[in-house]
Tab-separated table of C-alpha atoms in Angstrom:
chain	number	residue	atom	x	y	z
A	482	MET	CA	0.000	0.000	0.000
A	483	ALA	CA	1.112	3.537	-0.750
A	484	ARG	CA	2.363	5.358	2.327
A	485	PRO	CA	1.350	8.932	3.236
A	486	VAL	CA	3.961	11.586	2.464
A	487	PHE	CA	4.129	14.616	4.732
A	488	ILE	CA	5.516	18.108	4.201
A	489	VAL	CA	7.277	18.863	7.463
A	490	ASP	CA	9.024	22.191	6.954
A	491	GLY	CA	10.612	24.410	4.334
A	492	SER	CA	12.304	27.712	3.685
A	493	ARG	CA	13.481	29.902	0.845
A	494	THR	CA	15.748	32.815	0.164
A	495	PRO	CA	14.440	36.234	-0.721
A	496	PHE	CA	13.919	36.449	-4.474
A	497	LEU	CA	16.408	38.990	-5.794
A	498	LYS	CA	15.741	40.789	-9.038
A	499	ALA	CA	18.488	40.391	-11.638
A	500	ARG	CA	19.860	43.769	-12.564
A	501	SER	CA	23.243	44.407	-14.168
A	502	GLY	CA	25.704	41.534	-14.134
A	503	PRO	CA	25.812	38.404	-11.978
A	504	GLY	CA	24.093	38.662	-8.614
A	505	PRO	CA	25.728	38.016	-5.236
A	506	PHE	CA	24.842	34.300	-5.173
A	507	THR	CA	25.349	31.322	-7.467
A	508	PRO	CA	22.665	28.599	-7.572
A	509	VAL	CA	24.437	26.547	-4.901
A	510	ASP	CA	25.074	29.645	-2.782
A	511	LEU	CA	21.333	30.289	-2.775
A	512	ALA	CA	20.503	26.693	-1.872
A	513	VAL	CA	22.956	26.810	1.020
A	514	GLN	CA	21.713	30.186	2.278
A	515	CYS	CA	18.194	28.917	2.951
A	516	GLY	CA	19.230	25.319	3.611
A	517	ARG	CA	21.419	26.068	6.625
A	518	PRO	CA	18.769	27.702	8.836
A	519	LEU	CA	16.210	25.110	7.750
A	520	LEU	CA	18.429	22.198	8.777
A	521	ALA	CA	19.635	23.969	11.912
A	522	ARG	CA	16.130	24.118	13.378
A	523	GLN	CA	15.373	20.424	12.869
A	524	PRO	CA	15.534	17.908	15.752
A	525	PHE	CA	17.693	15.557	13.686
A	526	ALA	CA	21.165	15.673	12.145
A	527	PRO	CA	21.625	16.818	8.522
A	528	ASP	CA	22.837	13.356	7.529
A	529	SER	CA	19.500	11.788	8.576
A	530	PHE	CA	18.046	12.274	5.099
A	531	ASP	CA	17.999	9.455	2.601
A	532	GLN	CA	18.760	11.738	-0.324
A	533	VAL	CA	18.687	15.259	-1.715
A	534	ILE	CA	16.888	16.260	-4.913
A	535	LEU	CA	17.278	19.755	-6.353
A	536	GLY	CA	15.721	21.388	-9.388
A	537	CYS	CA	17.940	23.709	-11.429
A	538	VAL	CA	17.743	24.766	-15.066
A	539	ASN	CA	20.702	27.072	-15.698
A	540	VAL	CA	23.448	25.011	-14.078
A	541	ILE	CA	26.715	26.928	-14.127
A	542	ALA	CA	29.998	25.321	-15.126
A	543	ASP	CA	31.530	25.551	-11.643
A	544	GLU	CA	28.633	23.702	-9.989
A	545	MET	CA	27.810	20.606	-12.009
A	546	ASN	CA	25.129	18.579	-10.194
A	547	PRO	CA	24.345	21.437	-7.796
A	548	ALA	CA	22.316	19.085	-5.604
A	549	ARG	CA	25.451	17.189	-4.630
A	550	VAL	CA	27.524	20.353	-4.164
A	551	ALA	CA	24.819	21.884	-1.981
A	552	ALA	CA	24.440	18.704	0.090
A	553	LEU	CA	28.158	18.621	0.826
A	554	ARG	CA	28.270	22.313	1.704
A	555	LEU	CA	25.284	21.815	4.004
A	556	GLY	CA	27.222	19.194	5.956
A	557	MET	CA	24.971	16.302	4.987
A	558	GLY	CA	27.866	13.897	4.674
A	559	GLU	CA	29.848	12.263	1.906
A	560	ASP	CA	27.439	9.314	1.834
A	561	MET	CA	24.461	11.509	0.894
A	562	VAL	CA	23.014	10.654	-2.512
A	563	ALA	CA	22.054	13.876	-4.290
A	564	PHE	CA	20.903	14.545	-7.837
A	565	THR	CA	19.587	17.423	-9.906
A	566	VAL	CA	16.372	17.423	-11.956
A	567	GLN	CA	15.418	19.655	-14.881
A	568	ILE	CA	11.987	20.112	-16.449
A	569	ASN	CA	12.207	23.854	-17.129
A	570	CYS	CA	9.772	25.859	-14.967
A	571	GLY	CA	8.611	22.656	-13.263
A	572	SER	CA	12.011	21.638	-11.895
A	573	GLY	CA	11.365	22.742	-8.310
A	574	MET	CA	8.057	20.885	-8.229
A	575	GLN	CA	9.590	17.860	-9.958
A	576	SER	CA	12.046	17.531	-7.071
A	577	ILE	CA	9.103	17.330	-4.656
A	578	ASP	CA	7.204	14.916	-6.873
A	579	THR	CA	10.200	12.606	-7.259
A	580	ALA	CA	10.749	12.629	-3.499
A	581	TYR	CA	7.034	12.044	-2.913
A	582	ARG	CA	7.088	8.922	-5.076
A	583	TYR	CA	10.242	7.529	-3.451
A	584	ILE	CA	8.717	7.886	0.012
A	585	ARG	CA	5.229	6.769	-1.006
A	586	GLU	CA	6.582	3.514	-2.417
A	587	GLY	CA	8.752	2.807	0.604
A	588	HIS	CA	12.166	3.467	-0.966
A	589	ALA	CA	12.985	6.366	1.377
A	590	ASP	CA	11.744	7.901	4.623
A	591	MET	CA	13.015	11.469	4.500
A	592	ILE	CA	14.151	13.581	1.550
A	593	LEU	CA	15.234	17.201	1.162
A	594	ALA	CA	13.705	18.484	-2.084
A	595	GLY	CA	14.352	21.928	-3.500
A	596	GLY	CA	14.882	24.247	-6.394
A	597	THR	CA	17.459	26.887	-7.111
A	598	GLU	CA	18.195	29.335	-9.891
A	599	ALA	CA	20.470	32.313	-10.401
A	600	LEU	CA	19.236	33.768	-13.674
A	601	SER	CA	21.632	36.685	-13.274
A	602	HIS	CA	24.427	34.128	-13.759
A	603	ALA	CA	23.052	32.896	-17.093
A	604	PRO	CA	26.086	32.747	-19.391
A	605	LEU	CA	26.911	34.745	-22.468
A	606	VAL	CA	27.446	32.442	-25.432
A	607	TRP	CA	29.320	32.912	-28.697
A	608	PRO	CA	27.503	32.909	-32.029
A	609	ASN	CA	27.977	29.632	-33.895
A	610	ALA	CA	30.016	31.419	-36.546
A	611	GLY	CA	32.345	32.665	-33.834
A	612	VAL	CA	32.707	29.177	-32.366
A	613	ARG	CA	33.655	27.821	-35.791
A	614	TRP	CA	36.232	30.594	-36.216
A	615	PHE	CA	37.819	29.792	-32.831
A	616	ALA	CA	37.856	26.097	-33.734
A	617	GLY	CA	39.520	26.820	-37.058
A	618	LEU	CA	42.144	28.982	-35.396
A	619	ALA	CA	42.844	26.367	-32.736
A	620	THR	CA	43.244	23.505	-35.217
A	621	ALA	CA	45.207	25.398	-37.875
A	622	LYS	CA	48.668	23.856	-38.270
A	623	GLY	CA	51.663	26.056	-38.866
A	624	VAL	CA	52.184	29.803	-38.610
A	625	ALA	CA	50.880	30.537	-42.106
A	626	ALA	CA	47.677	28.591	-41.555
A	627	LYS	CA	47.060	30.316	-38.236
A	628	ILE	CA	47.590	33.758	-39.783
A	629	ALA	CA	45.230	32.906	-42.632
A	630	SER	CA	42.637	31.686	-40.138
A	631	ALA	CA	43.008	34.801	-37.992
A	632	PHE	CA	42.293	37.049	-40.996
A	633	LYS	CA	38.888	35.357	-41.342
A	634	LEU	CA	37.739	36.999	-38.118
A	635	ARG	CA	34.666	39.233	-38.436
A	636	PRO	CA	33.437	41.581	-35.683
A	637	ARG	CA	30.072	39.813	-35.542
A	638	TYR	CA	31.845	36.615	-34.504
A	639	LEU	CA	32.733	38.249	-31.177
A	640	LYS	CA	29.289	39.587	-30.327
A	641	PRO	CA	28.021	37.470	-27.417
A	642	ILE	CA	24.442	36.292	-27.099
A	643	ILE	CA	22.627	36.250	-23.769
A	644	GLY	CA	22.086	32.558	-23.108
A	645	LEU	CA	18.841	33.271	-21.278
A	646	GLU	CA	17.292	34.601	-24.489
A	647	ARG	CA	17.911	31.275	-26.180
A	648	GLY	CA	16.693	29.362	-23.166
A	649	LEU	CA	13.381	31.223	-23.135
A	650	THR	CA	12.711	30.525	-26.804
A	651	ASP	CA	11.019	27.277	-27.739
A	652	PRO	CA	13.217	25.384	-30.232
A	653	VAL	CA	10.251	23.717	-31.939
A	654	THR	CA	7.864	26.628	-32.452
A	655	ASP	CA	10.572	29.338	-32.398
A	656	LEU	CA	8.308	31.378	-30.106
A	657	ASN	CA	9.666	32.902	-26.933
A	658	MET	CA	7.655	32.484	-23.771
A	659	GLY	CA	6.149	35.954	-23.993
A	660	GLN	CA	4.842	35.227	-27.451
A	661	THR	CA	3.150	32.049	-26.244
A	662	ALA	CA	1.402	34.167	-23.611
A	663	GLU	CA	0.216	36.480	-26.383
A	664	VAL	CA	-1.263	33.464	-28.189
A	665	VAL	CA	-3.161	32.362	-25.064
A	666	GLY	CA	-4.422	35.888	-24.494
A	667	HIS	CA	-5.659	36.102	-28.083
A	668	LEU	CA	-7.460	32.743	-27.861
A	669	PHE	CA	-9.462	33.801	-24.813
A	670	GLY	CA	-9.890	37.516	-25.469
A	671	ILE	CA	-7.795	38.719	-22.536
A	672	THR	CA	-7.351	42.494	-22.710
A	673	ARG	CA	-4.345	44.614	-21.864
A	674	ALA	CA	-6.366	46.370	-19.159
A	675	GLN	CA	-7.192	43.035	-17.510
A	676	SER	CA	-3.534	41.975	-17.552
A	677	ASP	CA	-2.325	45.267	-16.066
A	678	ALA	CA	-4.983	45.174	-13.357
A	679	TYR	CA	-3.965	41.629	-12.442
A	680	ALA	CA	-0.271	42.613	-12.281
A	681	ALA	CA	-0.959	45.632	-10.064
A	682	GLU	CA	-2.944	43.416	-7.693
A	683	SER	CA	-0.050	40.937	-7.495
A	684	HIS	CA	2.262	43.716	-6.304
A	685	ARG	CA	-0.331	44.966	-3.830
A	686	ARG	CA	-0.804	41.505	-2.350
A	687	LEU	CA	2.925	40.827	-1.953
A	688	ALA	CA	3.520	44.239	-0.370
A	689	HIS	CA	0.692	43.546	2.076
A	690	ALA	CA	2.071	40.081	2.895
A	691	GLN	CA	5.513	41.544	3.570
A	692	GLY	CA	4.132	44.314	5.757
A	693	ALA	CA	1.868	41.958	7.692
A	694	GLY	CA	4.694	39.505	8.375
A	695	PHE	CA	3.048	36.638	6.487
A	696	LEU	CA	6.392	35.545	5.027
A	697	LYS	CA	8.216	35.238	8.351
A	698	GLY	CA	9.436	31.708	8.854
A	699	GLU	CA	9.348	31.124	5.102
A	700	VAL	CA	11.906	33.653	3.846
A	701	GLU	CA	15.387	33.375	5.350
A	702	THR	CA	17.829	36.281	5.311
A	703	ALA	CA	20.714	35.685	2.909
A	704	PHE	CA	24.225	37.021	3.574
A	705	SER	CA	26.665	37.664	0.737
A	706	ARG	CA	30.426	37.303	1.025
A	707	ASP	CA	30.926	41.054	1.121
A	708	GLY	CA	28.803	41.363	4.253
A	709	LYS	CA	25.543	42.566	2.705
A	710	PHE	CA	22.263	40.992	3.744
A	711	PHE	CA	19.040	40.443	1.830
A	712	ASP	CA	15.859	39.907	3.801
A	713	HIS	CA	12.949	40.425	1.402
A	714	ASP	CA	11.800	39.901	-2.173
A	715	ASP	CA	13.098	43.088	-3.769
A	716	GLY	CA	11.139	43.121	-7.044
A	717	VAL	CA	7.892	44.244	-5.456
A	718	ARG	CA	6.562	47.624	-6.600
A	719	PRO	CA	3.726	48.563	-4.235
A	720	ASP	CA	3.090	51.793	-6.142
A	721	SER	CA	2.111	49.883	-9.295
A	722	THR	CA	-1.337	50.738	-10.618
A	723	PRO	CA	-3.205	49.720	-13.761
A	724	GLU	CA	-2.711	53.283	-14.968
A	725	SER	CA	1.069	53.289	-14.488
A	726	LEU	CA	1.421	49.824	-16.032
A	727	ALA	CA	-0.651	50.883	-19.031
A	728	LYS	CA	2.136	53.300	-20.021
A	729	LEU	CA	4.607	50.467	-20.714
A	730	ARG	CA	5.164	49.309	-24.264
A	731	PRO	CA	4.564	45.710	-25.349
A	732	VAL	CA	7.788	43.697	-25.351
A	733	PHE	CA	7.129	40.782	-27.665
A	734	GLU	CA	4.455	41.811	-30.184
A	735	ARG	CA	4.700	45.507	-30.970
A	736	PRO	CA	2.694	47.619	-31.278
A	737	TRP	CA	-0.496	45.710	-30.509
A	738	GLY	CA	0.638	43.073	-28.028
A	739	GLN	CA	-0.377	43.158	-24.395
A	740	VAL	CA	2.536	41.399	-22.653
A	741	THR	CA	4.863	43.989	-21.104
A	742	ALA	CA	7.694	43.967	-18.595
A	743	GLY	CA	5.144	45.154	-16.036
A	744	ASN	CA	2.665	42.298	-16.388
A	745	SER	CA	5.247	39.522	-16.771
A	746	SER	CA	7.229	37.593	-14.187
A	747	GLN	CA	10.601	39.054	-13.275
A	748	ILE	CA	14.052	37.632	-14.023
A	749	THR	CA	15.181	36.681	-10.561
A	750	ASP	CA	17.588	34.687	-8.371
A	751	GLY	CA	16.325	32.503	-5.546
A	752	ALA	CA	16.184	29.070	-3.915
A	753	SER	CA	13.680	27.023	-1.911
A	754	TRP	CA	13.688	23.749	0.067
A	755	ILE	CA	10.988	21.451	1.438
A	756	ILE	CA	11.435	18.535	3.833
A	757	LEU	CA	9.305	15.488	3.013
A	758	ALA	CA	8.892	12.579	5.416
A	759	SER	CA	7.073	9.264	5.839
A	760	ASP	CA	4.908	8.509	8.854
A	761	ALA	CA	7.792	6.408	10.182
A	762	ALA	CA	10.196	9.354	9.993
A	763	VAL	CA	7.609	11.644	11.586
A	764	ALA	CA	7.273	9.249	14.525
A	765	LYS	CA	11.006	8.587	14.826
A	766	HIS	CA	12.005	12.260	14.978
A	767	LYS	CA	8.829	13.509	16.706
A	768	LEU	CA	8.036	15.868	13.832
A	769	THR	CA	4.929	17.985	13.377
A	770	PRO	CA	3.796	17.807	9.734
A	771	LYS	CA	2.172	20.800	8.084
A	772	ALA	CA	0.479	19.016	5.195
A	773	VAL	CA	0.221	15.794	3.252
A	774	ILE	CA	0.655	15.370	-0.496
A	775	VAL	CA	-2.484	13.745	-1.862
A	776	ASP	CA	-1.634	13.427	-5.555
A	777	SER	CA	0.200	15.021	-8.469
A	778	HIS	CA	-0.163	15.127	-12.232
A	779	TRP	CA	1.935	16.188	-15.229
A	780	ALA	CA	0.497	17.007	-18.643
A	781	ALA	CA	1.732	17.999	-22.090
A	782	LEU	CA	0.299	20.213	-24.821
A	783	ASP	CA	1.202	22.262	-27.893
A	784	PRO	CA	4.315	24.333	-26.985
A	785	SER	CA	2.775	27.427	-28.605
A	786	ILE	CA	0.092	27.476	-25.889
A	787	MET	CA	2.262	26.218	-23.040
A	788	GLY	CA	0.575	28.785	-20.759
A	789	LEU	CA	-2.466	26.509	-20.529
A	790	GLY	CA	-0.376	23.829	-18.807
A	791	PRO	CA	-2.144	24.379	-15.446
A	792	VAL	CA	-5.521	23.699	-17.031
A	793	MET	CA	-4.301	20.474	-18.621
A	794	SER	CA	-2.635	19.180	-15.450
A	795	VAL	CA	-5.067	20.308	-12.756
A	796	THR	CA	-8.226	19.063	-14.470
A	797	PRO	CA	-7.310	15.338	-14.538
A	798	LEU	CA	-5.824	15.676	-11.054
A	799	LEU	CA	-9.140	16.906	-9.661
A	800	THR	CA	-11.185	14.420	-11.689
A	801	ARG	CA	-9.106	11.495	-10.428
A	802	ASN	CA	-9.747	12.598	-6.853
A	803	ASP	CA	-13.501	13.260	-7.350
A	804	LEU	CA	-13.056	16.979	-6.811
A	805	THR	CA	-14.149	20.134	-8.591
A	806	ILE	CA	-12.620	23.601	-8.725
A	807	LYS	CA	-15.012	24.719	-5.990
A	808	ASP	CA	-13.623	22.052	-3.630
A	809	VAL	CA	-10.177	23.686	-3.638
A	810	GLU	CA	-9.947	26.463	-1.072
A	811	THR	CA	-6.454	27.805	-1.804
A	812	TRP	CA	-4.604	28.035	-5.120
A	813	GLU	CA	-1.043	28.849	-6.146
A	814	LEU	CA	-0.809	29.256	-9.928
A	815	ASN	CA	2.620	30.473	-10.947
A	816	GLU	CA	2.354	33.890	-12.550
A	817	ALA	CA	4.557	33.506	-15.603
A	818	PHE	CA	2.472	36.214	-17.289
A	819	ALA	CA	-0.732	37.931	-16.190
A	820	THR	CA	-2.230	37.172	-19.596
A	821	GLN	CA	-1.414	33.491	-19.177
A	822	VAL	CA	-2.970	33.248	-15.710
A	823	LEU	CA	-6.115	34.994	-16.911
A	824	GLY	CA	-6.181	32.712	-19.949
A	825	CYS	CA	-6.207	29.652	-17.677
A	826	LEU	CA	-9.059	31.080	-15.615
A	827	ALA	CA	-10.991	31.821	-18.787
A	828	ALA	CA	-10.376	28.317	-20.172
A	829	TRP	CA	-11.824	26.651	-17.061
A	830	ASN	CA	-14.873	28.883	-17.354
A	831	ASP	CA	-15.392	28.242	-21.086
A	832	ASP	CA	-18.080	25.657	-21.803
A	833	LYS	CA	-16.866	24.780	-25.310
A	834	PHE	CA	-13.214	24.445	-24.292
A	835	CYS	CA	-14.056	22.257	-21.313
A	836	ARG	CA	-16.274	19.976	-23.376
A	837	GLU	CA	-14.077	19.631	-26.456
A	838	ILE	CA	-10.588	19.777	-24.961
A	839	LEU	CA	-10.963	18.661	-21.350
A	840	GLY	CA	-13.720	16.126	-21.890
A	841	LEU	CA	-15.933	17.587	-19.182
A	842	ASP	CA	-19.711	17.877	-19.240
A	843	GLY	CA	-19.481	21.664	-19.240
A	844	ALA	CA	-17.472	24.566	-17.863
A	845	ALA	CA	-15.304	23.539	-14.907
A	846	GLY	CA	-16.161	26.780	-13.162
A	847	GLU	CA	-14.625	29.992	-11.965
A	848	ILE	CA	-11.808	30.216	-9.440
A	849	ASP	CA	-12.522	32.809	-6.768
A	850	ARG	CA	-9.739	35.386	-7.060
A	851	ASP	CA	-9.663	35.659	-3.270
A	852	ARG	CA	-8.454	32.045	-3.232
A	853	LEU	CA	-5.796	32.489	-5.914
A	854	ASN	CA	-2.221	33.633	-5.188
A	855	VAL	CA	-3.385	35.305	-2.012
A	856	ASP	CA	0.021	36.865	-1.296
A	857	GLY	CA	1.025	37.750	-4.847
A	858	GLY	CA	3.143	35.724	-7.206
A	859	ALA	CA	5.920	35.707	-9.768
A	860	ILE	CA	4.863	39.028	-11.308
A	861	SER	CA	5.686	40.792	-8.060
A	862	LEU	CA	8.379	38.565	-6.556
A	863	GLY	CA	9.994	36.921	-9.586
A	864	HIS	CA	10.337	33.595	-11.342
A	865	PRO	CA	13.710	31.892	-10.820
A	866	VAL	CA	12.871	29.107	-13.226
A	867	GLY	CA	14.176	26.059	-11.364
A	868	THR	CA	12.837	27.314	-8.027
A	869	SER	CA	9.290	28.532	-8.611
A	870	GLY	CA	7.606	25.122	-8.549
A	871	ASN	CA	9.085	24.494	-5.120
A	872	ARG	CA	8.214	27.942	-3.811
A	873	ILE	CA	4.550	27.727	-4.778
A	874	VAL	CA	4.163	24.425	-2.906
A	875	LEU	CA	5.971	25.818	0.136
A	876	HIS	CA	3.895	28.977	0.190
A	877	LEU	CA	0.670	27.098	-0.486
A	878	VAL	CA	1.248	25.020	2.645
A	879	ASN	CA	2.044	28.096	4.731
A	880	ALA	CA	-0.915	30.065	3.370
A	881	MET	CA	-3.287	27.166	4.050
A	882	LYS	CA	-2.092	26.993	7.637
A	883	ARG	CA	-2.532	30.737	8.118
A	884	LEU	CA	-5.963	30.824	6.498
A	885	GLY	CA	-7.176	27.624	8.114
A	886	THR	CA	-8.047	25.972	4.808
A	887	ARG	CA	-7.995	22.245	4.249
A	888	ARG	CA	-7.280	21.677	0.562
A	889	GLY	CA	-4.966	23.422	-1.908
A	890	VAL	CA	-3.516	23.074	-5.400
A	891	ALA	CA	-0.148	24.322	-6.671
A	892	THR	CA	0.261	24.432	-10.435
A	893	GLU	CA	2.361	25.983	-13.177
A	894	CYS	CA	2.865	26.194	-16.896
A	895	ILE	CA	6.165	24.849	-18.173
A	896	GLY	CA	8.179	25.961	-21.178
A	897	GLY	CA	8.130	23.414	-23.974
A	898	GLY	CA	4.420	22.705	-23.614
A	899	LEU	CA	4.019	21.047	-20.197
A	900	GLY	CA	2.094	21.595	-17.007
A	901	GLY	CA	2.403	20.322	-13.457
A	902	ALA	CA	-0.010	20.247	-10.522
A	903	MET	CA	0.048	19.016	-6.934
A	904	LEU	CA	-2.887	18.446	-4.585
A	905	ILE	CA	-2.170	19.214	-0.926
A	906	GLU	CA	-4.230	18.724	2.245
A	907	ALA	CA	-3.567	20.246	5.646
A	908	VAL	CA	-3.023	17.973	8.641
């Protein structure tokens, strides 16, 4: 029989907006910054875990398999098995899901699952023509051949390309993520005014959560090597209004597009961890679980409408568990783009879409906005790609505890045409 899997505790770093140049922390630095206080407050030693699983998309050259590097730096012992998972925006949730399945099937009792990303450290890459020139120069034999090869240099060969731009462009459809959000918005008639209003509300909610202390115990202060400290998500703009956001120009589809820098998620650095345990581990270490993972589901769809991934993953998850949208009291839907979030809400409330695409008897229903992303989301705090799936589960659990709700869903769209969803119940 499948065993229950509990979420015991978790923490994350502040999400730090990428500005000019690499930020103060690498992916492993971030994982260690929030991992140390999390492990320090546990009633068991760091080497008590069975394994460590960490989501990360933009792994840097100095930190191959960042899960293992982080585990060693966290003092979890040389015997600790640790591996890194990558499923684009879903990586942080995939780490939880993989751990959940290991524990559920009896192959482990306690796992540290996380996500980390330092998008400010995304590398610059050479154009392919430049790479070929360097290769020709390196392999040329003799002085004459090397001189001849050197004279083939063209200035454009030395113009670097931001690797992140390539990473955020789908290689099959050749659409970047913002363009896929435009497609979803067009399909469901989402307006620019609606997107800007949603984005302004995200900032308002995060600013309120910070001021009210709702993030205490979740966000750990990070300390850089030069002595600076970072104690809050610094991308929040509490003065954002629909009117101020309306002044921004479209980024991806000018002049008529509606996706702007103001109603999109921010390029950000951050990390998050969650401790998962079996009932045996809970009893052994006298732990107090916060929630139990009920089920999870992954789905795939056309990459050009990847923003509808939450709809395609949540719907079968709820159906399998005999639930409807109205049965879920708290939602975390990662805010890749305001247009994309609103498109998902519209899809669930569209009778034709639900019948023809989802196989339902009619519209799934409308999600109460007071239940959705109650403390803001990626538009206001950022979207470190490999981390966000972990953060939304962590915050969902904490929000459910604060609000006294029983059932919650965390879900996200995933670049490449995927979606992931997790059903959580409070204990």
